Amino acid sequence: MLYVTRRETFNSAHRLFNLDWTDDKNLEVYGPCSNKNWHGHNYNLFVTVKGEMNPDTGFVVNMKLLSRIIHENVIVHVDHKNLNLDVDFLKGVIPTSENMCVAIWKMLEAPINILGIQLHSVKIQETEKNYAEYLG
Ligand code: NI
């Protein structure tokens, strides 16, 4: 079994807040990410797939194809968008990196399986220092 990873990037606005909490509680939990007038992040999305190497190509997957799947199913929906307001597949969830990983997994699993390989992990890097990773 071999694992290969594609990195894609997107830029989005969001606000982390829980409607059931006061502004003070949201500020305490989410810090500056709770700012009511939004803010942005330059996100890195790492998609790792696993499978056997095709002996003819030497590839587990053609990265151009994997990139296209990630763009069509995820990037076009989130890039230069407001994650709280604009993204159907994030409706009803607080757009933390954790929730984004789970939601993006659901968007990618089926189209990646069609290629005859498996999704292994979805990792979202929101800042230089913070990652979340979902293994399904
Ligand atoms: Ni933030």
PDB file of C-alpha atoms and ligand atoms in Angstrom:
ATOM      1  CA  MET A   1       0.000   0.000   0.000  1.00  0.00           C
ATOM      2  CA  LEU A   2       1.291   3.440  -0.938  1.00  0.00           C
ATOM      3  CA  TYR A   3       0.172   6.840   0.302  1.00  0.00           C
ATOM      4  CA  VAL A   4       0.313  10.029  -1.737  1.00  0.00           C
ATOM      5  CA  THR A   5      -0.729  13.518  -0.741  1.00  0.00           C
ATOM      6  CA  ARG A   6      -1.956  16.485  -2.721  1.00  0.00           C
ATOM      7  CA  ARG A   7      -1.849  19.980  -1.220  1.00  0.00           C
ATOM      8  CA  GLU A   8      -4.356  22.586  -2.374  1.00  0.00           C
ATOM      9  CA  THR A   9      -4.887  26.105  -1.061  1.00  0.00           C
ATOM     10  CA  PHE A  10      -7.857  28.379  -0.597  1.00  0.00           C
ATOM     11  CA  ASN A  11      -8.672  31.671   1.087  1.00  0.00           C
ATOM     12  CA  SER A  12     -11.859  32.073   3.092  1.00  0.00           C
ATOM     13  CA  ALA A  13     -13.571  34.214   5.690  1.00  0.00           C
ATOM     14  CA  HIS A  14     -15.182  32.803   8.786  1.00  0.00           C
ATOM     15  CA  ARG A  15     -16.241  33.393  12.333  1.00  0.00           C
ATOM     16  CA  LEU A  16     -16.130  30.792  15.095  1.00  0.00           C
ATOM     17  CA  PHE A  17     -19.039  31.253  17.435  1.00  0.00           C
ATOM     18  CA  ASN A  18     -21.618  29.159  19.198  1.00  0.00           C
ATOM     19  CA  LEU A  19     -25.071  30.748  19.072  1.00  0.00           C
ATOM     20  CA  ASP A  20     -25.943  29.224  22.437  1.00  0.00           C
ATOM     21  CA  TRP A  21     -23.167  31.167  24.165  1.00  0.00           C
ATOM     22  CA  THR A  22     -22.672  34.809  25.123  1.00  0.00           C
ATOM     23  CA  ASP A  23     -20.196  36.989  23.231  1.00  0.00           C
ATOM     24  CA  ASP A  24     -17.879  36.804  26.235  1.00  0.00           C
ATOM     25  CA  LYS A  25     -17.963  32.992  26.302  1.00  0.00           C
ATOM     26  CA  ASN A  26     -17.302  32.873  22.538  1.00  0.00           C
ATOM     27  CA  LEU A  27     -14.370  35.260  22.940  1.00  0.00           C
ATOM     28  CA  GLU A  28     -13.004  33.152  25.786  1.00  0.00           C
ATOM     29  CA  VAL A  29     -13.205  29.922  23.749  1.00  0.00           C
ATOM     30  CA  TYR A  30     -12.431  31.098  20.212  1.00  0.00           C
ATOM     31  CA  GLY A  31     -10.347  34.226  20.825  1.00  0.00           C
ATOM     32  CA  PRO A  32      -9.931  36.477  17.779  1.00  0.00           C
ATOM     33  CA  CYS A  33     -11.638  33.857  15.581  1.00  0.00           C
ATOM     34  CA  SER A  34     -14.912  34.892  17.285  1.00  0.00           C
ATOM     35  CA  ASN A  35     -14.680  38.452  15.856  1.00  0.00           C
ATOM     36  CA  LYS A  36     -18.220  39.330  14.819  1.00  0.00           C
ATOM     37  CA  ASN A  37     -17.116  41.158  11.656  1.00  0.00           C
ATOM     38  CA  TRP A  38     -15.333  38.105  10.226  1.00  0.00           C
ATOM     39  CA  HIS A  39     -11.667  37.549   9.382  1.00  0.00           C
ATOM     40  CA  GLY A  40      -9.816  35.416   6.876  1.00  0.00           C
ATOM     41  CA  HIS A  41      -7.348  32.567   6.686  1.00  0.00           C
ATOM     42  CA  ASN A  42      -5.094  31.244   3.945  1.00  0.00           C
ATOM     43  CA  TYR A  43      -5.912  27.549   4.257  1.00  0.00           C
ATOM     44  CA  ASN A  44      -3.818  24.586   3.231  1.00  0.00           C
ATOM     45  CA  LEU A  45      -5.768  21.418   2.476  1.00  0.00           C
ATOM     46  CA  PHE A  46      -3.810  18.149   2.406  1.00  0.00           C
ATOM     47  CA  VAL A  47      -5.608  15.172   0.892  1.00  0.00           C
ATOM     48  CA  THR A  48      -3.870  11.810   1.324  1.00  0.00           C
ATOM     49  CA  VAL A  49      -5.011   8.796  -0.686  1.00  0.00           C
ATOM     50  CA  LYS A  50      -3.827   5.197  -0.552  1.00  0.00           C
ATOM     51  CA  GLY A  51      -3.689   2.409  -3.057  1.00  0.00           C
ATOM     52  CA  GLU A  52      -1.457   0.165  -5.057  1.00  0.00           C
ATOM     53  CA  MET A  53       0.986   1.544  -7.594  1.00  0.00           C
ATOM     54  CA  ASN A  54       0.011   1.124 -11.219  1.00  0.00           C
ATOM     55  CA  PRO A  55       3.069  -0.631 -12.711  1.00  0.00           C
ATOM     56  CA  ASP A  56       2.526   1.040 -16.082  1.00  0.00           C
ATOM     57  CA  THR A  57       2.529   4.613 -14.735  1.00  0.00           C
ATOM     58  CA  GLY A  58       4.468   4.243 -11.480  1.00  0.00           C
ATOM     59  CA  PHE A  59       1.642   6.260  -9.878  1.00  0.00           C
ATOM     60  CA  VAL A  60      -0.918   5.471  -7.186  1.00  0.00           C
ATOM     61  CA  VAL A  61      -3.028   8.169  -8.815  1.00  0.00           C
ATOM     62  CA  ASN A  62      -2.509  10.791 -11.462  1.00  0.00           C
ATOM     63  CA  MET A  63      -2.137  13.974  -9.363  1.00  0.00           C
ATOM     64  CA  LYS A  64      -3.780  16.090 -12.052  1.00  0.00           C
ATOM     65  CA  LEU A  65      -6.891  13.960 -11.699  1.00  0.00           C
ATOM     66  CA  LEU A  66      -6.793  14.089  -7.892  1.00  0.00           C
ATOM     67  CA  SER A  67      -6.337  17.863  -8.029  1.00  0.00           C
ATOM     68  CA  ARG A  68      -9.339  18.197 -10.336  1.00  0.00           C
ATOM     69  CA  ILE A  69     -11.521  16.151  -7.970  1.00  0.00           C
ATOM     70  CA  ILE A  70     -10.489  18.310  -5.001  1.00  0.00           C
ATOM     71  CA  HIS A  71     -11.160  21.498  -6.962  1.00  0.00           C
ATOM     72  CA  GLU A  72     -14.544  20.451  -8.306  1.00  0.00           C
ATOM     73  CA  ASN A  73     -15.836  19.066  -5.011  1.00  0.00           C
ATOM     74  CA  VAL A  74     -14.244  21.408  -2.459  1.00  0.00           C
ATOM     75  CA  ILE A  75     -12.152  24.358  -3.635  1.00  0.00           C
ATOM     76  CA  VAL A  76     -14.745  25.988  -5.906  1.00  0.00           C
ATOM     77  CA  HIS A  77     -17.189  25.936  -2.989  1.00  0.00           C
ATOM     78  CA  VAL A  78     -14.878  27.507  -0.374  1.00  0.00           C
ATOM     79  CA  ASP A  79     -12.300  29.696  -2.129  1.00  0.00           C
ATOM     80  CA  HIS A  80     -13.004  33.415  -1.570  1.00  0.00           C
ATOM     81  CA  LYS A  81     -16.195  32.492   0.247  1.00  0.00           C
ATOM     82  CA  ASN A  82     -17.574  33.030   3.728  1.00  0.00           C
ATOM     83  CA  LEU A  83     -17.502  29.594   5.374  1.00  0.00           C
ATOM     84  CA  ASN A  84     -20.394  30.462   7.702  1.00  0.00           C
ATOM     85  CA  LEU A  85     -22.734  31.808   5.021  1.00  0.00           C
ATOM     86  CA  ASP A  86     -21.796  30.606   1.546  1.00  0.00           C
ATOM     87  CA  VAL A  87     -20.905  26.913   1.773  1.00  0.00           C
ATOM     88  CA  ASP A  88     -23.705  24.356   1.585  1.00  0.00           C
ATOM     89  CA  PHE A  89     -21.598  21.475   2.889  1.00  0.00           C
ATOM     90  CA  LEU A  90     -20.694  23.470   6.034  1.00  0.00           C
ATOM     91  CA  LYS A  91     -24.251  24.582   6.819  1.00  0.00           C
ATOM     92  CA  GLY A  92     -25.090  24.144  10.474  1.00  0.00           C
ATOM     93  CA  VAL A  93     -21.545  23.533  11.706  1.00  0.00           C
ATOM     94  CA  ILE A  94     -19.051  25.871  13.342  1.00  0.00           C
ATOM     95  CA  PRO A  95     -16.280  26.172  10.714  1.00  0.00           C
ATOM     96  CA  THR A  96     -13.382  24.948  12.818  1.00  0.00           C
ATOM     97  CA  SER A  97     -10.593  23.043  11.083  1.00  0.00           C
ATOM     98  CA  GLU A  98     -11.961  19.885  12.717  1.00  0.00           C
ATOM     99  CA  ASN A  99     -15.464  20.324  11.302  1.00  0.00           C
ATOM    100  CA  MET A 100     -14.023  21.282   7.924  1.00  0.00           C
ATOM    101  CA  CYS A 101     -11.968  18.069   7.757  1.00  0.00           C
ATOM    102  CA  VAL A 102     -15.040  15.921   8.433  1.00  0.00           C
ATOM    103  CA  ALA A 103     -17.193  17.821   5.921  1.00  0.00           C
ATOM    104  CA  ILE A 104     -14.503  17.738   3.221  1.00  0.00           C
ATOM    105  CA  TRP A 105     -14.015  13.998   3.777  1.00  0.00           C
ATOM    106  CA  LYS A 106     -17.710  13.475   2.970  1.00  0.00           C
ATOM    107  CA  MET A 107     -17.315  15.492  -0.233  1.00  0.00           C
ATOM    108  CA  LEU A 108     -14.225  13.589  -1.418  1.00  0.00           C
ATOM    109  CA  GLU A 109     -14.696   9.970  -0.350  1.00  0.00           C
ATOM    110  CA  ALA A 110     -17.023   8.829  -3.162  1.00  0.00           C
ATOM    111  CA  PRO A 111     -15.291  10.557  -6.102  1.00  0.00           C
ATOM    112  CA  ILE A 112     -11.901   9.255  -4.915  1.00  0.00           C
ATOM    113  CA  ASN A 113     -13.247   5.713  -4.551  1.00  0.00           C
ATOM    114  CA  ILE A 114     -14.374   5.850  -8.182  1.00  0.00           C
ATOM    115  CA  LEU A 115     -10.685   6.080  -9.142  1.00  0.00           C
ATOM    116  CA  GLY A 116     -10.068   2.675  -7.534  1.00  0.00           C
ATOM    117  CA  ILE A 117      -8.135   4.151  -4.607  1.00  0.00           C
ATOM    118  CA  GLN A 118      -9.106   5.103  -1.058  1.00  0.00           C
ATOM    119  CA  LEU A 119      -9.174   8.345   0.871  1.00  0.00           C
ATOM    120  CA  HIS A 120      -6.768   8.050   3.825  1.00  0.00           C
ATOM    121  CA  SER A 121      -6.825  11.482   5.477  1.00  0.00           C
ATOM    122  CA  VAL A 122      -7.984  15.045   5.124  1.00  0.00           C
ATOM    123  CA  LYS A 123      -5.852  17.641   6.869  1.00  0.00           C
ATOM    124  CA  ILE A 124      -6.649  21.333   7.229  1.00  0.00           C
ATOM    125  CA  GLN A 125      -3.972  23.817   8.199  1.00  0.00           C
ATOM    126  CA  GLU A 126      -5.547  27.101   9.254  1.00  0.00           C
ATOM    127  CA  THR A 127      -2.423  28.818  10.593  1.00  0.00           C
ATOM    128  CA  GLU A 128       1.299  28.097  10.619  1.00  0.00           C
ATOM    129  CA  LYS A 129       0.928  26.413  13.994  1.00  0.00           C
ATOM    130  CA  ASN A 130      -2.420  24.562  13.894  1.00  0.00           C
ATOM    131  CA  TYR A 131      -3.552  21.487  11.988  1.00  0.00           C
ATOM    132  CA  ALA A 132      -6.548  19.202  12.205  1.00  0.00           C
ATOM    133  CA  GLU A 133      -6.555  15.796  10.512  1.00  0.00           C
ATOM    134  CA  TYR A 134      -9.416  13.337   9.956  1.00  0.00           C
ATOM    135  CA  LEU A 135      -8.911   9.677   9.101  1.00  0.00           C
ATOM    136  CA  GLY A 136     -12.561   8.825   8.537  1.00  0.00           C
TER     137      GLY A 136
HETATM  138 NI    NI B   1     -10.227  32.042  12.331  1.00  0.00          NI
END
